Coordinates of C-alpha atoms and ligand atoms in Angstrom, one line a residue:
X52 CA -105.2 46.7 99.9
X53 CA -103.9 45.3 103.2
X54 CA -101.1 47.0 105.1
X55 CA -98.2 44.8 106.3
X56 CA -96.2 45.1 109.6
X57 CA -93.2 42.9 109.9
X58 CA -91.8 42.3 113.3
X59 CA -88.2 41.2 113.7
X60 CA -86.0 40.7 116.7
X61 CA -82.4 41.5 117.5
X62 CA -79.6 41.2 120.1
X63 CA -81.0 38.2 122.0
X64 CA -84.0 35.8 121.7
X65 CA -86.8 35.6 124.2
X66 CA -87.5 39.3 124.1
X67 CA -91.2 38.8 123.8
X68 CA -91.6 39.4 120.1
X69 CA -94.7 37.3 120.0
X70 CA -96.3 39.3 122.7
X71 CA -95.2 42.6 121.1
X72 CA -96.8 41.5 117.8
X73 CA -100.0 40.3 119.5
X74 CA -100.2 43.5 121.6
X75 CA -99.8 45.6 118.5
X76 CA -102.6 43.6 117.0
X77 CA -104.7 44.3 120.1
X78 CA -104.1 48.1 119.8
X79 CA -105.0 48.2 116.1
X80 CA -108.2 46.2 116.7
X81 CA -109.1 48.6 119.5
X82 CA -108.9 51.3 116.8
X83 CA -111.5 49.4 114.9
X84 CA -109.2 47.8 112.3
X85 CA -109.4 44.3 111.0
X86 CA -106.2 42.6 111.9
X87 CA -104.6 39.2 111.4
X88 CA -101.2 37.8 112.5
X89 CA -98.8 35.3 111.1
X90 CA -95.6 33.6 112.4
X91 CA -92.8 32.7 110.1
X92 CA -90.4 30.2 111.8
X93 CA -86.9 29.7 110.5
X94 CA -86.5 26.1 111.7
X95 CA -86.6 23.1 109.4
X96 CA -89.3 21.0 111.1
X97 CA -92.4 21.1 108.9
X98 CA -94.4 21.9 111.9
X99 CA -93.7 22.0 115.7
X100 CA -95.8 18.9 116.3
X101 CA -92.8 16.6 116.6
X102 CA -90.6 19.0 118.6
X103 CA -89.9 18.2 122.3
X104 CA -91.8 20.6 124.6
X105 CA -88.5 20.9 126.5
X106 CA -87.0 22.6 123.4
X107 CA -89.8 24.5 121.9
X108 CA -92.5 25.0 124.5
X109 CA -96.2 24.3 123.9
X110 CA -97.5 23.0 120.6
X111 CA -100.5 25.2 120.0
X112 CA -103.4 23.6 118.1
X113 CA -105.7 25.5 115.8
X114 CA -109.4 24.7 114.9
X115 CA -108.3 23.1 111.6
X116 CA -105.9 20.8 113.4
X117 CA -102.6 22.5 112.7
X118 CA -99.8 21.9 115.3
X119 CA -98.3 25.3 115.5
X120 CA -96.0 27.7 117.3
X121 CA -97.0 28.9 120.8
X122 CA -97.0 32.5 119.6
X123 CA -100.3 31.8 117.7
X124 CA -101.7 31.3 121.2
X125 CA -100.7 34.9 122.0
X126 CA -102.3 36.1 118.8
X127 CA -105.6 34.5 119.6
X128 CA -105.5 35.7 123.2
X129 CA -104.8 39.3 122.4
X130 CA -107.0 39.7 119.3
X131 CA -110.3 38.3 118.0
X132 CA -108.7 36.2 115.3
X133 CA -109.0 32.4 115.1
X134 CA -105.8 31.1 113.6
X135 CA -105.4 28.2 111.1
X136 CA -102.7 26.3 109.3
X137 CA -102.0 29.4 107.2
X138 CA -100.9 31.5 110.2
X139 CA -97.7 29.6 110.8
X140 CA -95.1 28.7 108.2
X141 CA -91.7 27.2 108.9
X142 CA -88.7 26.9 106.6
X143 CA -89.5 23.2 106.4
X144 CA -93.1 23.8 105.2
X145 CA -91.9 26.4 102.6
X146 CA -89.2 24.0 101.3
X147 CA -91.7 21.1 101.4
X148 CA -94.1 23.1 99.1
X149 CA -91.3 24.1 96.7
X150 CA -89.9 20.6 96.5
X151 CA -93.4 19.1 95.9
X152 CA -93.9 21.6 93.1
X153 CA -90.4 20.8 91.7
X154 CA -91.2 17.0 91.7
X155 CA -94.5 17.7 90.0
X156 CA -92.7 19.5 87.3
X157 CA -94.3 22.9 88.0
X158 CA -91.1 24.8 87.4
X159 CA -90.8 23.5 83.8
X160 CA -87.1 22.7 84.0
X161 CA -86.0 25.9 85.7
X162 CA -83.1 25.7 88.2
X163 CA -84.9 26.0 91.5
X164 CA -83.2 28.5 93.8
X165 CA -83.6 30.3 97.2
X166 CA -84.1 33.5 95.2
X167 CA -86.7 33.6 93.6
X168 CA -88.4 30.3 94.3
X169 CA -88.1 30.0 98.1
X170 CA -88.7 33.8 98.6
X171 CA -91.7 33.7 96.2
X172 CA -93.1 30.8 98.2
X173 CA -92.7 32.8 101.4
X174 CA -94.3 35.9 99.9
X175 CA -97.2 33.7 98.7
X176 CA -97.6 32.4 102.2
X177 CA -97.7 35.9 103.6
X178 CA -100.2 37.1 101.1
X179 CA -102.4 34.0 101.6
X180 CA -103.6 35.3 104.9
X181 CA -104.2 38.9 103.9
X182 CA -107.6 38.7 102.2
X183 CA -110.2 40.9 104.0
X184 CA -107.8 42.4 106.6
X185 CA -106.8 46.0 107.0
X186 CA -103.5 45.0 108.6
X187 CA -101.4 41.9 108.5
X188 CA -98.8 41.6 111.2
X189 CA -96.0 39.1 110.4
X190 CA -93.6 38.0 113.1
X191 CA -90.3 36.5 111.9
X192 CA -89.0 34.0 114.4
X193 CA -85.3 33.9 115.5
X194 CA -82.9 36.7 115.9
X195 CA -81.2 38.9 113.2
X196 CA -77.9 37.3 112.3
X197 CA -79.3 33.7 112.2
X198 CA -78.4 32.0 109.0
X199 CA -81.8 30.3 108.7
X200 CA -83.8 33.5 108.7
X201 CA -82.2 35.1 105.7
X202 CA -84.7 33.9 103.1
X203 CA -87.6 35.2 105.2
X204 CA -85.8 38.6 105.6
X205 CA -85.2 38.8 101.9
X206 CA -88.8 38.0 101.2
X207 CA -90.1 40.7 103.5
X208 CA -87.6 43.1 102.0
X209 CA -89.0 42.5 98.6
X210 CA -92.6 42.8 99.7
X211 CA -92.2 46.5 100.2
X212 CA -91.5 46.8 96.4
X213 CA -94.4 44.5 95.5
X214 CA -97.1 46.3 97.5
X215 CA -95.7 49.8 97.7
X216 CA -93.6 51.4 100.5
X217 CA -96.6 53.2 102.0
X218 CA -98.2 49.8 102.8
X219 CA -95.3 48.2 104.7
X220 CA -93.7 48.9 108.1
X221 CA -90.8 47.2 109.7
X222 CA -90.7 47.0 113.5
X223 CA -87.5 45.8 115.1
X224 CA -87.4 44.7 118.7
X225 CA -84.2 45.0 120.6
X226 CA -82.8 44.9 124.1
X227 CA -81.4 47.9 126.0
X228 CA -79.4 46.3 128.8
X229 CA -78.7 48.0 132.1
X230 CA -75.1 47.6 133.2
X231 CA -75.3 47.6 137.0
X232 CA -71.6 48.2 137.7
X233 CA -71.6 51.2 135.4
X234 CA -75.1 52.3 136.4
X235 CA -75.8 52.9 132.7
X236 CA -78.2 51.7 130.0
X237 CA -76.5 50.7 126.9
X238 CA -77.6 51.3 123.3
X239 CA -74.7 49.6 121.5
X240 CA -76.3 46.2 121.0
X241 CA -79.3 47.9 119.4
X242 CA -77.0 49.9 117.1
X243 CA -75.3 46.7 116.0
X244 CA -78.5 44.9 115.5
X245 CA -79.9 47.7 113.3
X246 CA -76.7 47.8 111.4
X247 CA -77.0 44.1 110.7
X248 CA -80.6 44.3 109.5
X249 CA -79.8 47.3 107.4
X250 CA -77.1 45.3 105.8
X251 CA -79.8 42.9 104.6
X252 CA -81.6 45.9 103.0
X253 CA -84.2 46.5 105.6
X254 CA -84.4 49.9 107.4
X255 CA -86.6 49.6 110.4
X256 CA -89.3 52.2 110.7
X257 CA -89.9 51.7 114.4
X258 CA -87.6 50.3 117.1
X259 CA -89.1 48.8 120.1
X260 CA -86.6 48.8 122.9
X261 CA -87.1 46.2 125.6
X262 CA -85.9 47.9 128.8
X263 CA -86.2 47.6 132.5
X264 CA -85.9 51.4 132.9
X265 CA -87.6 54.3 131.2
X266 CA -85.5 55.6 128.3
X267 CA -84.3 59.2 128.9
X268 CA -84.7 61.5 125.9
X269 CA -81.0 61.7 125.2
X270 CA -80.8 57.9 124.9
X271 CA -83.7 57.8 122.5
X272 CA -82.1 60.5 120.5
X273 CA -78.8 58.6 120.4
X274 CA -80.6 55.5 119.1
X275 CA -82.5 57.5 116.6
X276 CA -79.4 59.2 115.1
X277 CA -77.4 55.9 114.9
X278 CA -80.3 54.0 113.5
X279 CA -81.5 56.6 111.0
X280 CA -84.9 57.3 112.6
X281 CA -87.0 60.1 114.0
X282 CA -86.9 60.2 117.8
X283 CA -90.6 59.4 118.1
X284 CA -90.0 56.1 116.2
X285 CA -87.8 54.9 119.1
X286 CA -90.3 53.3 121.6
X287 CA -89.5 52.1 125.0
X288 CA -91.1 48.7 125.7
X289 CA -90.7 48.6 129.4
X290 CA -91.1 45.6 131.6
X291 CA -94.6 45.4 133.0
X292 CA -96.3 43.3 135.7
X293 CA -98.6 41.3 133.4
X294 CA -98.4 40.7 129.7
X295 CA -102.0 42.1 129.4
X296 CA -100.6 45.5 130.3
X297 CA -98.4 45.5 127.1
X298 CA -101.1 47.0 124.8
X299 CA -101.7 49.8 127.3
X300 CA -98.0 50.5 127.8
X301 CA -97.4 50.6 124.0
X302 CA -100.3 52.9 123.6
X303 CA -98.9 55.3 126.2
X304 CA -95.6 55.2 124.4
X305 CA -97.3 56.2 121.2
X306 CA -97.1 53.1 119.1
X307 CA -100.6 53.0 117.6
X308 CA -100.4 56.8 116.9
X309 CA -97.1 56.3 115.1
X310 CA -98.4 53.4 113.0
X311 CA -101.5 55.4 112.0
X312 CA -99.2 58.3 111.0
X313 CA -96.9 56.1 109.0
X314 CA -99.8 54.3 107.2
X315 CA -101.8 57.4 106.8
X316 CA -104.7 55.9 108.7
X317 CA -107.4 57.7 110.6
X318 CA -105.9 58.6 113.9
X319 CA -108.8 57.2 115.9
X320 CA -108.2 56.8 119.7
X321 CA -108.3 53.1 120.5
X322 CA -110.9 51.9 123.0
X323 CA -108.7 50.3 125.6
X324 CA -111.2 50.0 128.4
X325 CA -111.4 46.1 128.2
X326 CA -107.6 45.9 128.7
X327 CA -107.7 48.4 131.6
X328 CA -110.4 46.3 133.3
X329 CA -108.4 43.1 132.8
X330 CA -105.2 44.7 134.2
X331 CA -107.0 46.0 137.2
X332 CA -108.5 42.6 138.0
X333 CA -105.1 41.0 137.7
X334 CA -103.4 43.5 139.9
X335 CA -106.0 44.1 142.5
X336 CA -108.1 41.0 142.9
X337 CA -110.5 40.4 145.8
X338 CA -109.9 36.7 146.1
X339 CA -106.9 34.4 145.9
X340 CA -106.5 30.7 145.2
X341 CA -103.7 28.2 144.9
X342 CA -103.9 25.7 142.1
X343 CA -101.6 22.7 141.9
X344 CA -100.6 21.6 138.4
X345 CA -99.4 18.0 138.5
X346 CA -97.4 17.3 135.4
X347 CA -94.2 16.1 133.9
X348 CA -92.7 19.1 132.2
X349 CA -93.0 21.3 135.2
X350 CA -89.4 22.5 134.7
X351 CA -90.3 24.2 131.5
X352 CA -93.4 26.4 132.0
X353 CA -93.5 27.4 128.4
X354 CA -94.8 23.9 127.5
X355 CA -98.0 24.9 129.4
X356 CA -98.3 28.4 128.2
X357 CA -102.0 28.4 127.2
X358 CA -102.9 26.5 130.3
X359 CA -101.2 29.1 132.5
X360 CA -102.9 31.9 130.7
X361 CA -106.3 30.2 130.8
X362 CA -106.0 29.8 134.6
X363 CA -105.2 33.6 134.9
X364 CA -108.4 34.2 132.8
X365 CA -110.4 32.0 135.1
X366 CA -109.0 34.2 137.9
X367 CA -110.1 37.4 136.0
X368 CA -113.6 36.0 135.8
X369 CA -113.7 35.4 139.5
X370 CA -111.8 38.5 140.6
X371 CA -109.1 36.1 142.0
X372 CA -105.4 35.9 141.9
X373 CA -104.4 32.4 140.8
X374 CA -101.2 31.2 142.4
X375 CA -99.7 28.2 140.5
X376 CA -97.9 25.4 142.3
X377 CA -96.0 23.2 139.9
X378 CA -95.7 19.7 141.1
X379 CA -93.7 17.0 139.4
X380 CA -95.9 13.9 139.4
X381 CA -92.8 11.7 139.9
X382 CA -92.3 13.4 143.3
X383 CA -95.8 12.4 144.3
X384 CA -95.1 8.8 143.2
X385 CA -92.2 8.7 145.7
X386 CA -93.5 10.8 148.6
X387 CA -97.3 10.5 148.3
X388 CA -99.8 13.4 147.6
X389 CA -100.4 14.8 151.2
X390 CA -97.1 16.6 151.4
X391 CA -97.7 18.5 148.1
X392 CA -101.5 18.8 147.9
X393 CA -102.8 19.4 151.4
X394 CA -102.9 23.1 151.2
X395 CA -104.0 23.8 147.6
X396 CA -107.5 24.9 146.6
X397 CA -107.7 23.1 143.3
X398 CA -105.8 20.4 141.5
X399 CA -105.3 20.2 137.7
X400 CA -103.7 17.4 135.7
X401 CA -102.9 18.8 132.2
X402 CA -102.3 17.0 128.9
X403 CA -99.2 14.8 128.3
X404 CA -97.8 11.8 126.7
X405 CA -96.0 8.6 127.9
X406 CA -96.0 6.5 131.0
X407 CA -93.5 8.5 133.1
X408 CA -95.2 10.2 136.1
X409 CA -98.6 8.6 135.4
X410 CA -98.8 6.8 138.8
X411 CA -98.2 10.0 140.6
X412 CA -101.0 11.7 138.6
X413 CA -103.4 8.9 139.5
X414 CA -102.4 9.3 143.2
X415 CA -103.0 13.1 143.0
X416 CA -106.4 12.5 141.4
X417 CA -107.4 10.0 144.1
X418 CA -106.5 12.6 146.7
X419 CA -108.6 15.3 144.9
X420 CA -111.6 12.9 144.7
X421 CA -111.4 11.7 148.3
X422 CA -110.6 15.0 149.9
X423 CA -113.2 16.7 147.7
X424 CA -110.8 19.3 146.3
X425 CA -111.9 20.8 143.0
X426 CA -110.3 18.8 140.2
X427 CA -109.9 19.6 136.5
X428 CA -108.4 16.9 134.2
X429 CA -107.4 18.0 130.7
X430 CA -106.9 15.3 128.0
X431 CA -104.4 13.0 129.7
X432 CA -105.8 14.4 133.0
X433 CA -109.3 13.1 132.1
X434 CA -107.8 9.7 131.0
X435 CA -106.0 9.4 134.3
X436 CA -109.2 10.3 136.2
X437 CA -111.0 7.5 134.4
X438 CA -108.1 5.1 135.3
X439 CA -108.2 6.2 138.9
X440 CA -111.9 5.8 139.2
X441 CA -111.9 2.4 137.5
X442 CA -109.1 1.2 139.8
X443 CA -110.1 2.6 143.2
X444 CA -113.9 2.8 142.9
X445 CA -114.8 0.0 140.6
X446 CA -112.0 -2.4 141.7
X447 CA -110.7 -2.9 138.1
X448 CA -107.1 -3.5 137.1
X449 CA -107.4 -0.5 134.8
X450 CA -104.9 1.3 132.6
X451 CA -104.6 3.0 129.3
X452 CA -103.0 0.8 126.5
X453 CA -100.7 3.8 126.0
X454 CA -99.0 2.7 129.3
X455 CA -99.7 -1.0 129.4
X456 CA -100.6 -2.7 126.1
X457 CA -101.7 -5.9 128.0
X458 CA -103.6 -4.3 130.8
X459 CA -106.6 -6.4 131.9
X460 CA -109.0 -3.5 131.9
X461 CA -108.1 -1.1 129.1
X462 CA -110.5 1.7 130.1
X463 CA -108.5 4.1 127.7
X464 CA -107.4 2.6 124.4
X465 CA -106.9 3.2 120.7
X466 CA -110.4 3.1 119.3
X467 CA -110.2 1.1 116.1
X468 CA -113.1 2.6 114.2
X469 CA -114.9 5.9 114.8
X470 CA -116.7 8.5 112.8
X471 CA -114.5 11.5 112.2
X472 CA -116.7 14.6 112.1
X473 CA -113.9 16.6 110.7
X474 CA -113.0 14.3 107.9
X475 CA -116.6 13.3 107.5
X476 CA -115.7 9.6 107.2
X477 CA -114.8 6.6 109.3
X478 CA -111.3 6.7 110.8
X479 CA -109.5 3.4 111.3
X480 CA -106.5 3.1 113.7
X481 CA -104.5 0.3 115.2
X482 CA -101.7 -0.1 117.8
X483 CA -99.2 -0.6 115.0
X484 CA -100.1 2.7 113.4
X485 CA -98.9 4.2 116.6
X486 CA -97.1 7.4 115.8
X487 CA -97.7 9.7 112.9
X488 CA -101.0 10.5 111.4
X489 CA -103.3 8.9 113.9
X490 CA -103.8 11.8 116.3
X491 CA -107.3 13.3 116.7
X492 CA -106.4 16.9 116.0
X493 CA -108.3 20.2 115.9
X494 CA -111.9 21.2 116.6
X495 CA -114.6 18.5 117.2
X496 CA -118.2 18.9 118.2
X497 CA -119.4 17.8 121.6
X498 CA -122.9 17.6 123.1
X499 CA -123.5 18.0 126.8
X500 CA -125.9 16.2 129.1
X501 CA -128.5 17.9 131.3
X502 CA -127.8 18.3 135.0
X503 CA -124.0 18.3 134.7
X504 CA -121.3 20.7 135.9
X505 CA -120.2 20.9 132.3
X506 CA -123.5 22.2 131.1
X507 CA -123.7 24.6 134.1
X508 CA -120.3 26.0 133.0
X509 CA -121.0 26.3 129.3
X510 CA -124.7 27.3 129.6
X511 CA -125.0 25.8 126.1
X512 CA -125.5 22.1 125.1
X513 CA -123.4 22.2 121.9
X514 CA -119.8 23.1 121.8
X515 CA -116.7 22.7 119.7
X516 CA -113.2 22.3 121.3
X517 CA -109.7 21.4 120.1
X518 CA -108.1 18.0 120.4
X519 CA -104.6 16.6 120.3
X520 CA -104.5 12.9 121.4
X521 CA -104.6 9.4 120.2
X522 CA -106.3 7.4 122.9
X523 CA -110.0 7.4 123.8
X524 CA -112.4 6.3 126.5
X525 CA -113.3 2.6 126.0
X526 CA -117.1 2.3 125.6
X527 CA -117.0 -1.3 126.9
X528 CA -116.5 0.1 130.4
X529 CA -119.2 2.8 130.3
X530 CA -121.7 0.5 132.1
X531 CA -119.6 -0.4 135.1
X532 CA -118.1 3.1 135.5
X533 CA -121.4 4.9 135.3
X534 CA -123.0 2.4 137.7
X535 CA -120.4 3.4 140.3
X536 CA -121.1 7.1 139.9
X537 CA -118.9 8.3 137.0
X538 CA -121.0 10.7 134.8
X539 CA -120.5 10.9 131.1
X540 CA -121.3 14.6 130.7
X541 CA -120.2 15.2 127.1
X542 CA -120.3 13.0 124.0
X543 CA -119.6 13.3 120.3
X544 CA -122.9 14.0 118.4
X545 CA -123.2 10.2 117.4
X546 CA -122.7 9.3 121.1
X547 CA -119.6 7.2 120.4
X548 CA -116.7 9.3 121.7
X549 CA -116.7 10.3 125.4
X550 CA -115.6 13.9 125.5
X551 CA -116.3 14.9 129.1
X552 CA -116.7 13.1 132.4
X553 CA -117.4 14.2 136.0
X554 CA -118.3 12.6 139.3
X555 CA -121.2 13.0 141.7
X556 CA -120.9 13.9 145.4
X557 CA -117.9 16.1 144.7
X558 CA -117.8 20.0 144.7
X559 CA -116.3 20.0 141.1
X560 CA -114.6 17.1 139.5
X561 CA -114.5 17.5 135.7
X562 CA -112.4 15.9 133.0
X563 CA -112.4 16.7 129.3
X564 CA -110.8 14.9 126.4
X565 CA -110.1 18.2 124.6
X566 CA -107.8 21.2 125.4
X567 CA -110.1 24.1 126.4
X568 CA -107.0 26.2 127.3
X569 CA -106.4 26.9 123.6
X570 CA -109.6 28.9 123.3
X571 CA -109.5 31.0 126.4
X572 CA -109.1 34.8 126.2
X573 CA -108.6 37.4 128.9
X574 CA -111.5 39.3 127.4
X575 CA -113.6 36.1 127.3
X576 CA -112.4 33.5 129.9
X577 CA -113.1 29.9 129.0
X578 CA -116.2 28.5 130.8
X579 CA -114.5 25.5 132.2
X580 CA -111.6 27.6 133.7
X581 CA -114.1 30.1 135.0
X582 CA -116.1 27.3 136.7
X583 CA -113.0 25.5 138.0
X584 CA -111.6 28.7 139.6
X585 CA -115.0 29.6 140.9
X586 CA -115.3 26.2 142.6
X587 CA -111.8 26.6 144.1
X588 CA -112.7 30.0 145.5
X589 CA -116.0 28.7 146.8
X590 CA -114.4 25.6 148.5
X591 CA -111.7 27.7 150.1
X592 CA -114.4 30.0 151.5
X593 CA -116.3 27.1 152.9
X594 CA -113.2 25.8 154.7
X595 CA -112.1 29.3 156.0
X596 CA -115.2 31.5 156.1
X597 CA -113.3 34.2 158.0
X598 CA -111.0 34.7 155.0
X599 CA -113.6 36.9 153.3
X600 CA -113.6 39.4 156.2
X601 CA -109.8 39.3 156.5
X602 CA -109.3 39.9 152.8
X603 CA -111.8 42.8 152.9
X604 CA -110.0 44.3 155.9
X605 CA -106.7 43.9 154.2
X606 CA -108.0 45.5 151.1
X607 CA -109.3 48.5 153.0
X608 CA -106.0 48.7 154.9
X609 CA -107.6 48.0 158.4
Ligands
LIG887 N1 -101.3 10.7 125.7 C1 -102.7 10.8 125.6 C2 -103.2 10.5 124.2 O1 -102.5 10.5 123.3 C3 -103.2 12.2 126.0 C4 -102.7 13.3 125.1 C5 -102.9 14.7 125.6 O2 -103.0 14.9 126.8 N2 -102.8 15.7 124.8 O3 -104.4 10.2 124.0

């Protein structure tokens, strides 16, 4: 029988509930338990695929092609799980299932209601992921007090009765603000939040208090008394320098010990050495590089969450601090690339949609190619690299049909027919079937060519990576582009879909049609991010050989 941990949040949003849930998963895995995580989102969209990145941050893609909440990215980065469709349910998806059943006549004339039909569907969703796991951690999106989250809270309240109270734990995450003028930390918002959740029938077993300051014993005691808990169940979740320190911090605060005690599990000490190693490399790196990310949503960093993390992982692999410089590609369109890119060690153009900012990205890529600065193009970043090469090296009037339907040289276009390895059948698309179900989503296989930077990075010819795009490399232009020095380094197994490109006579210029950032972990940095940061460190060294000595001197305090 699996044990369930439900993580709710109170007081304010953005307290890092996803990271708290993921780090709890990491701690339990470090104790040798089999753990899975799930996110329940109260909003009504069936999935986040159609949400603006400005509003909701990154759309995280799973192997099975689900477009999910970015917290699933945290789950994959902190634990060994690979998530799927079933790890993220929204109110929309739950209602969609119930309404489909109602239309089919499954309810045999019953009046379909929130309780029990919606709550039963939620419980089914939760139980659907539990098979084979010791612990299932379920994070409830939103904040206590939201109208939309009520059915989810009712469902998790009921589960305790379905599976037995010894198998369920409720963790409530709150904020302990520090009032500067009074010089005091305040527990009242936590008391109110716990009162609210108890009103719904849920008594938290553990309270995680987000706080900038350590919690003195008398404050913990006050929270414990007001919230009906033992003092050791009030845990200070202090701010830390890097999110990868959270498992360590929660362990020192006694969280995993407390969970073992409450669940009657073997109190094995977790092996946290990999996390200690990661934190050390992040805090005391030997090298340092600056990477420019040239994109459109640079105002909202959350829309590039996995990308930012994967770059940090690339840094961990190279003992390097990775400083990120966010550059709005429209600024490059106006002012040119020199002003923004002359001092960076690597340039990255990430995924994106729509024409706005494209010409600035193409200019940035030309700069990277000509000045021999390491370049990494992801999805749209690869497509723009192909456009740039076609225009400036092959002399074509190239574009993607996404940006100019009537372009003379559509080097990137909607491929009308292609073999879909996932669906195991031929996929047909056209410009008129533009939005909707025509995206290539989820994991697809790719085969690498000999003698490429891609193969050098992966060390393995066959790979599988996650996609989220509509447009593809146009095979009609393979001849002219390759004759001018563009290398096709990765292809689908039937050789039809170009998955990776690179160019010769350049320290490291690689583009991929997929999103490698989704599969990178701090404990296992993605090969392409590792290689990109490695090239950026190497090129910086070759420009400034004295840096190594200076760094070493600085490190030793000379
Ligand atoms: N807009 C491009 C396409 O749909 C690239 C998408 C992306 O970068 N994820 O093909």
